[in-house]
PDB file of C-alpha atoms in Angstrom:
ATOM      1  CA  MET W 247     -37.194   5.058 -23.983  1.00  0.00           C
ATOM      2  CA  GLN W 248     -33.921   4.357 -24.757  1.00  0.00           C
ATOM      3  CA  ILE W 249     -32.191   1.143 -23.584  1.00  0.00           C
ATOM      4  CA  ALA W 250     -30.100   3.892 -21.972  1.00  0.00           C
ATOM      5  CA  ASN W 251     -32.784   4.335 -19.520  1.00  0.00           C
ATOM      6  CA  VAL W 252     -33.420   0.448 -18.477  1.00  0.00           C
ATOM      7  CA  TYR W 253     -30.504  -1.854 -19.188  1.00  0.00           C
ATOM      8  CA  ARG W 254     -28.186  -3.425 -16.123  1.00  0.00           C
ATOM      9  CA  PRO W 255     -24.987  -1.358 -16.421  1.00  0.00           C
ATOM     10  CA  MET W 256     -22.965  -4.375 -14.574  1.00  0.00           C
ATOM     11  CA  VAL W 257     -21.367  -7.094 -16.751  1.00  0.00           C
ATOM     12  CA  PHE W 258     -21.424 -10.726 -15.333  1.00  0.00           C
ATOM     13  CA  GLY W 259     -19.204 -13.059 -17.422  1.00  0.00           C
ATOM     14  CA  CYS W 260     -17.393 -16.185 -17.185  1.00  0.00           C
ATOM     15  CA  GLN W 261     -14.317 -17.606 -18.513  1.00  0.00           C
ATOM     16  CA  ALA W 262     -14.875 -19.338 -22.066  1.00  0.00           C
ATOM     17  CA  GLY W 263     -13.290 -22.410 -19.983  1.00  0.00           C
ATOM     18  CA  ASP W 264     -15.264 -22.603 -17.505  1.00  0.00           C
ATOM     19  CA  ALA W 265     -17.033 -25.537 -16.642  1.00  0.00           C
ATOM     20  CA  LEU W 266     -20.977 -25.949 -16.440  1.00  0.00           C
ATOM     21  CA  PRO W 267     -21.605 -26.386 -12.889  1.00  0.00           C
ATOM     22  CA  GLU W 268     -19.448 -22.780 -11.818  1.00  0.00           C
ATOM     23  CA  VAL W 269     -21.309 -20.533 -14.324  1.00  0.00           C
ATOM     24  CA  ALA W 270     -24.568 -22.459 -12.954  1.00  0.00           C
ATOM     25  CA  ARG W 271     -22.912 -21.099  -9.579  1.00  0.00           C
ATOM     26  CA  ARG W 272     -22.203 -17.598 -10.659  1.00  0.00           C
ATOM     27  CA  MET W 273     -25.770 -16.969 -12.522  1.00  0.00           C
ATOM     28  CA  THR W 274     -27.400 -18.091  -9.013  1.00  0.00           C
ATOM     29  CA  GLU W 275     -24.393 -16.092  -6.594  1.00  0.00           C
ATOM     30  CA  LYS W 276     -25.061 -12.970  -9.793  1.00  0.00           C
ATOM     31  CA  ASN W 277     -28.746 -13.772  -9.387  1.00  0.00           C
ATOM     32  CA  VAL W 278     -28.641 -13.256 -13.010  1.00  0.00           C
ATOM     33  CA  GLY W 279     -29.961 -15.057 -16.341  1.00  0.00           C
ATOM     34  CA  ALA W 280     -27.145 -14.982 -18.527  1.00  0.00           C
ATOM     35  CA  LEU W 281     -23.521 -14.146 -18.448  1.00  0.00           C
ATOM     36  CA  ALA W 282     -20.668 -12.863 -20.879  1.00  0.00           C
ATOM     37  CA  VAL W 283     -18.627 -15.624 -22.383  1.00  0.00           C
ATOM     38  CA  LEU W 284     -15.035 -13.491 -22.447  1.00  0.00           C
ATOM     39  CA  GLU W 285     -12.399 -15.073 -24.072  1.00  0.00           C
ATOM     40  CA  GLY W 286      -9.302 -13.193 -22.403  1.00  0.00           C
ATOM     41  CA  ASP W 287     -10.971 -10.068 -22.493  1.00  0.00           C
ATOM     42  CA  ARG W 288     -12.927 -10.328 -25.483  1.00  0.00           C
ATOM     43  CA  VAL W 289     -16.616 -11.519 -25.876  1.00  0.00           C
ATOM     44  CA  ALA W 290     -16.773 -14.529 -27.541  1.00  0.00           C
ATOM     45  CA  GLY W 291     -20.507 -15.147 -26.198  1.00  0.00           C
ATOM     46  CA  VAL W 292     -23.531 -15.262 -23.873  1.00  0.00           C
ATOM     47  CA  ILE W 293     -24.506 -18.349 -21.731  1.00  0.00           C
ATOM     48  CA  THR W 294     -28.112 -18.408 -20.382  1.00  0.00           C
ATOM     49  CA  GLU W 295     -30.027 -20.293 -18.203  1.00  0.00           C
ATOM     50  CA  ARG W 296     -31.291 -22.327 -21.218  1.00  0.00           C
ATOM     51  CA  ASP W 297     -28.262 -22.788 -22.691  1.00  0.00           C
ATOM     52  CA  VAL W 298     -27.374 -24.321 -19.155  1.00  0.00           C
ATOM     53  CA  VAL W 299     -30.350 -26.250 -19.105  1.00  0.00           C
ATOM     54  CA  THR W 300     -30.318 -27.428 -22.573  1.00  0.00           C
ATOM     55  CA  ALA W 301     -26.973 -29.046 -21.885  1.00  0.00           C
ATOM     56  CA  LEU W 302     -27.292 -30.500 -18.607  1.00  0.00           C
ATOM     57  CA  ALA W 303     -30.548 -32.341 -20.667  1.00  0.00           C
ATOM     58  CA  THR W 304     -28.638 -33.662 -24.052  1.00  0.00           C
ATOM     59  CA  SER W 305     -25.316 -34.127 -22.995  1.00  0.00           C
ATOM     60  CA  GLU W 306     -24.237 -37.441 -21.655  1.00  0.00           C
ATOM     61  CA  ASP W 307     -21.416 -35.613 -19.469  1.00  0.00           C
ATOM     62  CA  PRO W 308     -22.086 -32.302 -19.071  1.00  0.00           C
ATOM     63  CA  LEU W 309     -20.131 -31.753 -16.033  1.00  0.00           C
ATOM     64  CA  SER W 310     -17.421 -31.815 -18.614  1.00  0.00           C
ATOM     65  CA  LEU W 311     -18.928 -29.309 -21.017  1.00  0.00           C
ATOM     66  CA  THR W 312     -17.809 -25.739 -20.223  1.00  0.00           C
ATOM     67  CA  ALA W 313     -19.231 -22.194 -21.364  1.00  0.00           C
ATOM     68  CA  GLY W 314     -17.461 -21.938 -24.881  1.00  0.00           C
ATOM     69  CA  THR W 315     -19.135 -24.721 -25.609  1.00  0.00           C
ATOM     70  CA  CYS W 316     -22.336 -24.092 -24.963  1.00  0.00           C
ATOM     71  CA  ALA W 317     -23.118 -20.783 -25.307  1.00  0.00           C
ATOM     72  CA  SER W 318     -24.614 -18.434 -28.266  1.00  0.00           C
ATOM     73  CA  THR W 319     -22.039 -17.225 -30.097  1.00  0.00           C
ATOM     74  CA  ASP W 320     -23.815 -15.731 -32.871  1.00  0.00           C
ATOM     75  CA  MET W 321     -24.833 -12.002 -30.675  1.00  0.00           C
ATOM     76  CA  LYS W 322     -27.833  -9.604 -30.891  1.00  0.00           C
ATOM     77  CA  VAL W 323     -26.910  -6.423 -29.372  1.00  0.00           C
ATOM     78  CA  ALA W 324     -28.749  -3.363 -28.324  1.00  0.00           C
ATOM     79  CA  GLY W 325     -27.605  -0.224 -28.652  1.00  0.00           C
ATOM     80  CA  LEU W 326     -27.599   2.554 -25.820  1.00  0.00           C
ATOM     81  CA  ASP W 327     -29.698   4.867 -28.053  1.00  0.00           C
ATOM     82  CA  GLU W 328     -31.548   2.143 -29.665  1.00  0.00           C
ATOM     83  CA  ASP W 329     -35.910   2.697 -28.914  1.00  0.00           C
ATOM     84  CA  THR W 330     -36.658  -0.188 -26.109  1.00  0.00           C
ATOM     85  CA  ARG W 331     -40.089  -1.252 -28.366  1.00  0.00           C
ATOM     86  CA  GLU W 332     -37.507  -2.049 -31.495  1.00  0.00           C
ATOM     87  CA  VAL W 333     -35.032  -3.292 -29.143  1.00  0.00           C
ATOM     88  CA  ALA W 334     -38.369  -6.255 -27.765  1.00  0.00           C
ATOM     89  CA  ARG W 335     -39.199  -7.084 -31.112  1.00  0.00           C
ATOM     90  CA  ARG W 336     -35.898  -8.164 -32.332  1.00  0.00           C
ATOM     91  CA  MET W 337     -35.167 -10.333 -28.757  1.00  0.00           C
ATOM     92  CA  LEU W 338     -38.809 -11.722 -29.572  1.00  0.00           C
ATOM     93  CA  ASP W 339     -37.948 -12.393 -33.381  1.00  0.00           C
ATOM     94  CA  HIS W 340     -34.595 -14.482 -32.302  1.00  0.00           C
ATOM     95  CA  GLY W 341     -36.020 -15.782 -29.447  1.00  0.00           C
ATOM     96  CA  ILE W 342     -33.392 -13.657 -26.986  1.00  0.00           C
ATOM     97  CA  ARG W 343     -34.091 -13.114 -23.557  1.00  0.00           C
ATOM     98  CA  HIS W 344     -30.929 -11.095 -22.555  1.00  0.00           C
ATOM     99  CA  MET W 345     -29.307  -8.947 -25.106  1.00  0.00           C
ATOM    100  CA  PRO W 346     -26.410  -7.822 -24.335  1.00  0.00           C
ATOM    101  CA  VAL W 347     -25.870  -3.376 -24.534  1.00  0.00           C
ATOM    102  CA  ASP W 348     -23.340  -2.281 -27.000  1.00  0.00           C
ATOM    103  CA  GLU W 349     -21.281   1.226 -26.711  1.00  0.00           C
ATOM    104  CA  ALA W 350     -18.964   1.944 -29.407  1.00  0.00           C
ATOM    105  CA  GLY W 351     -17.852  -1.755 -29.450  1.00  0.00           C
ATOM    106  CA  ARG W 352     -17.218  -2.192 -25.897  1.00  0.00           C
ATOM    107  CA  LEU W 353     -19.920  -4.573 -23.397  1.00  0.00           C
ATOM    108  CA  VAL W 354     -21.275  -1.582 -20.577  1.00  0.00           C
ATOM    109  CA  GLY W 355     -24.133  -3.973 -19.586  1.00  0.00           C
ATOM    110  CA  MET W 356     -27.747  -6.300 -20.267  1.00  0.00           C
ATOM    111  CA  VAL W 357     -30.860  -6.119 -20.980  1.00  0.00           C
ATOM    112  CA  SER W 358     -33.469  -8.636 -20.540  1.00  0.00           C
ATOM    113  CA  MET W 359     -36.822  -9.094 -21.774  1.00  0.00           C
ATOM    114  CA  ARG W 360     -37.858  -8.751 -17.962  1.00  0.00           C
ATOM    115  CA  ASP W 361     -36.469  -5.100 -17.946  1.00  0.00           C
ATOM    116  CA  LEU W 362     -38.251  -3.655 -21.165  1.00  0.00           C
ATOM    117  CA  LEU W 363     -41.612  -6.060 -20.078  1.00  0.00           C
ATOM    118  CA  ALA W 364     -41.074  -3.634 -17.152  1.00  0.00           C
ATOM    119  CA  VAL W 365     -41.206  -0.491 -18.879  1.00  0.00           C
ATOM    120  CA  GLU W 366     -43.737  -1.178 -20.559  1.00  0.00           C
ATOM    121  CA  THR W 367     -45.927  -1.314 -17.407  1.00  0.00           C
ATOM    122  CA  TRP W 368     -44.509   1.703 -15.562  1.00  0.00           C
ATOM    123  CA  THR W 369     -45.227   3.684 -18.842  1.00  0.00           C
ATOM    124  CA  GLU W 370     -49.155   2.528 -19.100  1.00  0.00           C
TER     125      GLU W 370
END
């Protein structure tokens, strides 16, 4: 099955300068585990629940941190035409639970490990 059949086509994001409490609030409101981190209209990274928890646990002043300082900037992306199993393997290999989905160099959505697990459950 292709990523185009399972990804979430809505992109929820935050600005790189947004404080961590705002980032956590947005994740909660949108019921998502990751947000695209934007610098203007450019995607600069991805911030996940794990990034927020790590920042809270390791920083002396976590309220002073921003999405941009805590986000993963070495982004791996999935293409719409990629096979779900290949993407799942790449996510496992890199320890990623949320991956941006790209179409012709443009962010069009996200796919999560949960999305990919659901595909395997449906196809058995």
